[in-house]
PDB file of C-alpha atoms in Angstrom:
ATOM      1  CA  UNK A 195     -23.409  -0.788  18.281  1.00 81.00           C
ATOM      2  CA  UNK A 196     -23.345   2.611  16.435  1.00 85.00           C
ATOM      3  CA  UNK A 197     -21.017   4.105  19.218  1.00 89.00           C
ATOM      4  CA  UNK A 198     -18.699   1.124  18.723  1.00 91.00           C
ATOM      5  CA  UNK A 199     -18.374   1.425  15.172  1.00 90.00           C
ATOM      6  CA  UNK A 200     -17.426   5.250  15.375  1.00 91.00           C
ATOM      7  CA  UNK A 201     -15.037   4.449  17.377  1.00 94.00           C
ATOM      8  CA  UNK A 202     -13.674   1.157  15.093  1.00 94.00           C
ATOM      9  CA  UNK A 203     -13.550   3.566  12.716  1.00 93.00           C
ATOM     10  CA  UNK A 204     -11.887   6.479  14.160  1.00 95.00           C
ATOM     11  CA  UNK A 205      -8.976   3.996  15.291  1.00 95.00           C
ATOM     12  CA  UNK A 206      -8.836   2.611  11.731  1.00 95.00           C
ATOM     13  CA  UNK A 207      -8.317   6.131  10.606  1.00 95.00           C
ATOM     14  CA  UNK A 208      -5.679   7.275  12.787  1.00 96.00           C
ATOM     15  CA  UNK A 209      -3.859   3.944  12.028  1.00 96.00           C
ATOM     16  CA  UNK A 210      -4.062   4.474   8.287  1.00 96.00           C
ATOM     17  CA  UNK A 211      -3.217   7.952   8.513  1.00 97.00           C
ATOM     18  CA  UNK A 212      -0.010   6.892  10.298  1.00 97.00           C
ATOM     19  CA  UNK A 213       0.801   4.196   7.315  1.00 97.00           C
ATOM     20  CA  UNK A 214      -0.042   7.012   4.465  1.00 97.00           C
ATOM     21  CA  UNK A 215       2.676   8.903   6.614  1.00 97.00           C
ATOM     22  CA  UNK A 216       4.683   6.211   6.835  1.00 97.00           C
ATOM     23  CA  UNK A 217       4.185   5.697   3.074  1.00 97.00           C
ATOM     24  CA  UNK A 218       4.936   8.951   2.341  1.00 97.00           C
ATOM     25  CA  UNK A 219       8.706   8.793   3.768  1.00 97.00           C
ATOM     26  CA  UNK A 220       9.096   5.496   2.438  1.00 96.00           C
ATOM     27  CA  UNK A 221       8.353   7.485  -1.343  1.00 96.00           C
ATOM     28  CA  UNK A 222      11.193  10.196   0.014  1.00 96.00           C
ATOM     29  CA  UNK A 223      13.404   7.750   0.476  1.00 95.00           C
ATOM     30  CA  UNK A 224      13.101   6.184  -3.209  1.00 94.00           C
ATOM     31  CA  UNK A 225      13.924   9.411  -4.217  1.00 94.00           C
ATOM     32  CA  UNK A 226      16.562   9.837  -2.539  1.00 94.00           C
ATOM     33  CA  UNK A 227      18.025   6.446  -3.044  1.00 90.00           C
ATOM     34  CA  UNK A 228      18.156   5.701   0.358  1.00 91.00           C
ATOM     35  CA  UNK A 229      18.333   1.913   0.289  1.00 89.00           C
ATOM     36  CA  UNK A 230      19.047   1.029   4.104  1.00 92.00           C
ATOM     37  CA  UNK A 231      16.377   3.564   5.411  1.00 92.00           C
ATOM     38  CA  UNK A 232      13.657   1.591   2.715  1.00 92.00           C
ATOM     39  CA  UNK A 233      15.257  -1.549   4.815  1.00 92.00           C
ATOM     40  CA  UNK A 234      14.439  -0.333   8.143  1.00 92.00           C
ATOM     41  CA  UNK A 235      10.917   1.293   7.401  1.00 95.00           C
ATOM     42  CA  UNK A 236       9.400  -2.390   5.629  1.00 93.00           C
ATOM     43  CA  UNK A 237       8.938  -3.830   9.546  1.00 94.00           C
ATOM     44  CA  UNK A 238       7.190  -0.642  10.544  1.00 96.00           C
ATOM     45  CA  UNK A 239       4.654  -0.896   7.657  1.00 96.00           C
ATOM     46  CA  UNK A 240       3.978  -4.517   8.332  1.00 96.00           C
ATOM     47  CA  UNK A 241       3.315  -3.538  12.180  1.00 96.00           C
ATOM     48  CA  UNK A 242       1.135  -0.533  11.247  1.00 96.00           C
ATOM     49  CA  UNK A 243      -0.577  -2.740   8.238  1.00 95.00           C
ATOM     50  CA  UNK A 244      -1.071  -5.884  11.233  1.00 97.00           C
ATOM     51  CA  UNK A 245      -2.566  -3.012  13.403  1.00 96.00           C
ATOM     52  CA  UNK A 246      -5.501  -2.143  11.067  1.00 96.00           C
ATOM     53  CA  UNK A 247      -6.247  -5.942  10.143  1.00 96.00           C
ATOM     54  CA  UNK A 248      -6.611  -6.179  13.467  1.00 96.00           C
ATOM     55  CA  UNK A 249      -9.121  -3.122  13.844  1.00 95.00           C
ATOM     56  CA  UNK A 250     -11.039  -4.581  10.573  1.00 93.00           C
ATOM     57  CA  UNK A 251     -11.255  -7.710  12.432  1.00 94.00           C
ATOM     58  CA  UNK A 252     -12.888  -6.694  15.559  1.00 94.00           C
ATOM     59  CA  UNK A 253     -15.254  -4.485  13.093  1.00 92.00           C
ATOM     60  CA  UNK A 254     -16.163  -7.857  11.113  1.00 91.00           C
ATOM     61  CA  UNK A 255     -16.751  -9.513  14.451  1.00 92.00           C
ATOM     62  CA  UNK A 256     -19.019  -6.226  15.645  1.00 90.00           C
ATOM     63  CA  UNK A 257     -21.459  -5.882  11.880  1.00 88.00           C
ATOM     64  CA  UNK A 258     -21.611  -9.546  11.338  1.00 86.00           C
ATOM     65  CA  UNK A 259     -22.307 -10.174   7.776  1.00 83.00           C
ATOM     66  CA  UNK A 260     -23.232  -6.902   6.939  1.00 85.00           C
ATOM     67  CA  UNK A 261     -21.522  -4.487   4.541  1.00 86.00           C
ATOM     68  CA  UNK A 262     -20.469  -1.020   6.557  1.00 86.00           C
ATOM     69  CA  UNK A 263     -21.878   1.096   3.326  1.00 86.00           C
ATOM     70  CA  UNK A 264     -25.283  -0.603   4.257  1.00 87.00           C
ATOM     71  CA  UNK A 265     -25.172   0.099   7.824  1.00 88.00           C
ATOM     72  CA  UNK A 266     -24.149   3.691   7.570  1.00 87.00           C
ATOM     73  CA  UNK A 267     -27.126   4.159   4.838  1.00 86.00           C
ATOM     74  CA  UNK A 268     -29.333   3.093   6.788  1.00 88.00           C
ATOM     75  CA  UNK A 269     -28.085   5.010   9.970  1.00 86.00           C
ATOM     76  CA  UNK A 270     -29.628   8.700  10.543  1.00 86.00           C
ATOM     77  CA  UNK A 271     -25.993   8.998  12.593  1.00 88.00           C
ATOM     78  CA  UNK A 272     -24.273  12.152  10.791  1.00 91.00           C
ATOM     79  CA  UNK A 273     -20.797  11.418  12.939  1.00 92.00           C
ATOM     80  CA  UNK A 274     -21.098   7.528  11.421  1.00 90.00           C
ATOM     81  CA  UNK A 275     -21.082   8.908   7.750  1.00 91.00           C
ATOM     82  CA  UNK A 276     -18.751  11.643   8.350  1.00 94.00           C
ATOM     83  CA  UNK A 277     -16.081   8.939  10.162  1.00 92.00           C
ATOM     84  CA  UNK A 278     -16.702   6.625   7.288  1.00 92.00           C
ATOM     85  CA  UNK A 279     -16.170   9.404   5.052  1.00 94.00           C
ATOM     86  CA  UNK A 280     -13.213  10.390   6.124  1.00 95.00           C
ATOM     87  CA  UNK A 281     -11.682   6.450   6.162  1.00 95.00           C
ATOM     88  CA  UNK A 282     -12.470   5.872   2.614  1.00 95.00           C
ATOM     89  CA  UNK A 283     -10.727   9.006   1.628  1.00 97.00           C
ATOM     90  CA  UNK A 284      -7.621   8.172   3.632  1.00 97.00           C
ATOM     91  CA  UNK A 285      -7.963   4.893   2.026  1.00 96.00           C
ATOM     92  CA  UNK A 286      -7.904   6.088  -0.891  1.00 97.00           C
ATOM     93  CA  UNK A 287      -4.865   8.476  -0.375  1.00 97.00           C
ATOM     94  CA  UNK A 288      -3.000   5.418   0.877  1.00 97.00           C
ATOM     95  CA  UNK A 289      -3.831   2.979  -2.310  1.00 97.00           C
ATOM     96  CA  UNK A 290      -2.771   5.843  -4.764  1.00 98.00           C
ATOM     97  CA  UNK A 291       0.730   6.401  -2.777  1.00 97.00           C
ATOM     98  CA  UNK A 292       1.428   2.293  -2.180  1.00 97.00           C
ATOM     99  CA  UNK A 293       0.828   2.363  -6.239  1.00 98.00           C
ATOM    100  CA  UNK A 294       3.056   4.990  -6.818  1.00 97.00           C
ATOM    101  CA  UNK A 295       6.005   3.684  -4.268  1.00 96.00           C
ATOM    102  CA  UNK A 296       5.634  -0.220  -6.382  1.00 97.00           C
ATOM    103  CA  UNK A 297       5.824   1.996 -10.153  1.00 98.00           C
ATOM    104  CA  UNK A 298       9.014   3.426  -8.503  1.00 96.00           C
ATOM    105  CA  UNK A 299      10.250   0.901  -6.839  1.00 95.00           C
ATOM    106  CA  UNK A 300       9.735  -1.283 -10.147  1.00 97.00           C
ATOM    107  CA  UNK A 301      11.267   1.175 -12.528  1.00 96.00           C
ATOM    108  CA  UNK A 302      14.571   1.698 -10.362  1.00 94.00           C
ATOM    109  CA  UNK A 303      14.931  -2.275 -10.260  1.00 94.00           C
ATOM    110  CA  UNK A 304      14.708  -2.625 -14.022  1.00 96.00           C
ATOM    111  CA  UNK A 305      17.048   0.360 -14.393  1.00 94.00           C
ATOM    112  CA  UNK A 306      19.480  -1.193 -12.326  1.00 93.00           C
ATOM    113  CA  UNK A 307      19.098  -3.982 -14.040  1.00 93.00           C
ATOM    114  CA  UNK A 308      19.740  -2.916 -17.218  1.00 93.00           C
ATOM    115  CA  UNK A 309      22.629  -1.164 -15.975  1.00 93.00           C
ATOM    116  CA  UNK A 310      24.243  -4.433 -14.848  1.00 93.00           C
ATOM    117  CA  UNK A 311      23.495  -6.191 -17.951  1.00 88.00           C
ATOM    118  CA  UNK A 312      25.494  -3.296 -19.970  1.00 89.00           C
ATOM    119  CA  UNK A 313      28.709  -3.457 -17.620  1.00 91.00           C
ATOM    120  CA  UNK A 314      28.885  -7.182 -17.140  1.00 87.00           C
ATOM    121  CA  UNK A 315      26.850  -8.249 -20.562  1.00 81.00           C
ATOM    122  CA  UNK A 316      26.530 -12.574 -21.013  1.00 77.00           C
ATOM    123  CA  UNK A 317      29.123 -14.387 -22.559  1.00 77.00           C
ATOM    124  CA  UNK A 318      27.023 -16.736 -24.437  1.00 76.00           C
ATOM    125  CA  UNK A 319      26.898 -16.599 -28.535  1.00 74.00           C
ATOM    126  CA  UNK A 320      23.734 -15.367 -29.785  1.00 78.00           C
ATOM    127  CA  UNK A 321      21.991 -16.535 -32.631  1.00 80.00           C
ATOM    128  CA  UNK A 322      19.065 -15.999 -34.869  1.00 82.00           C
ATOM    129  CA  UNK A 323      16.447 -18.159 -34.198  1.00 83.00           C
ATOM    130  CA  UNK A 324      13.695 -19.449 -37.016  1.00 82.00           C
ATOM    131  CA  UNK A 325      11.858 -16.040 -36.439  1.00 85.00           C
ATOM    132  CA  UNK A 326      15.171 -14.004 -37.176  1.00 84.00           C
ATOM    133  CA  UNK A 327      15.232 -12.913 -33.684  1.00 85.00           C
ATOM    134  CA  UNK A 328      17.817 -13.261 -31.749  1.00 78.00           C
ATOM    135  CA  UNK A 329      17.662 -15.616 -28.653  1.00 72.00           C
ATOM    136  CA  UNK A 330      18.886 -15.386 -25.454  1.00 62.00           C
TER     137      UNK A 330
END
């Protein structure tokens, strides 16, 4: 079972180390405004994203109820804690870059926003409202 879950793991890791890759041209891009090459590169991190649900599910299936942390401290298996090691850092390299790509992503959209609402601004009258602010 120990064999198998190195090897789980190992294929989870080169999996996520191909979406933190893929992440990391998909942050590029933002910066370089590249709005049809974001387009293309959203089906590739859905298929790469599919792949390790996949993997986690076949690991599930292979620990049962039990939590991998628990399993690998209570393993002696040095190449179990090194591979698990390794995941959770890669893991955490990939959650810190999706983060980063959704701030972007978020601040361009309200920027363009913004930028719409100055050139083509809405025709309705404002008024004050009861709190003296004005309403939209």
């Amino acid at each position: 079972m120990i064999n198998e879950l190195i090897k789980l793991i190992r294929n989870q890791e080169e999996e996520l180390k191909k979406l933190l890759e893929l992440l990391e041209t998909q942050y590029k891009m933002i910066m370089g405004k590249d709005v049809f090459g974001l387009e293309g590169l959203v089906d590739k991190i859905n298929e790469c994203g599919k792949k390790i649900a996949k993997i986690e599910v076949e690991r599930r299936k292979l620990i049962g109820g039990k939590s991998v942390s628990e399993i690998i401290n209570s393993s002696d298996n040095k190449e179990l804690k090194e591979a698990y090691r390794n995941i959770r850092i890669i893991m955490e390299k990939t959650t810190q870059q999706k983060d980063t790509n959704d701030i972007l992503l978020k601040q361009q959209i309200m920027f363009t926003n913004k930028m719409l609402n100055i050139m083509n601004p809405s025709r309705e009258i404002k008024t004050y409202n009861s709190y003296g602010n004005l309403s939209r």
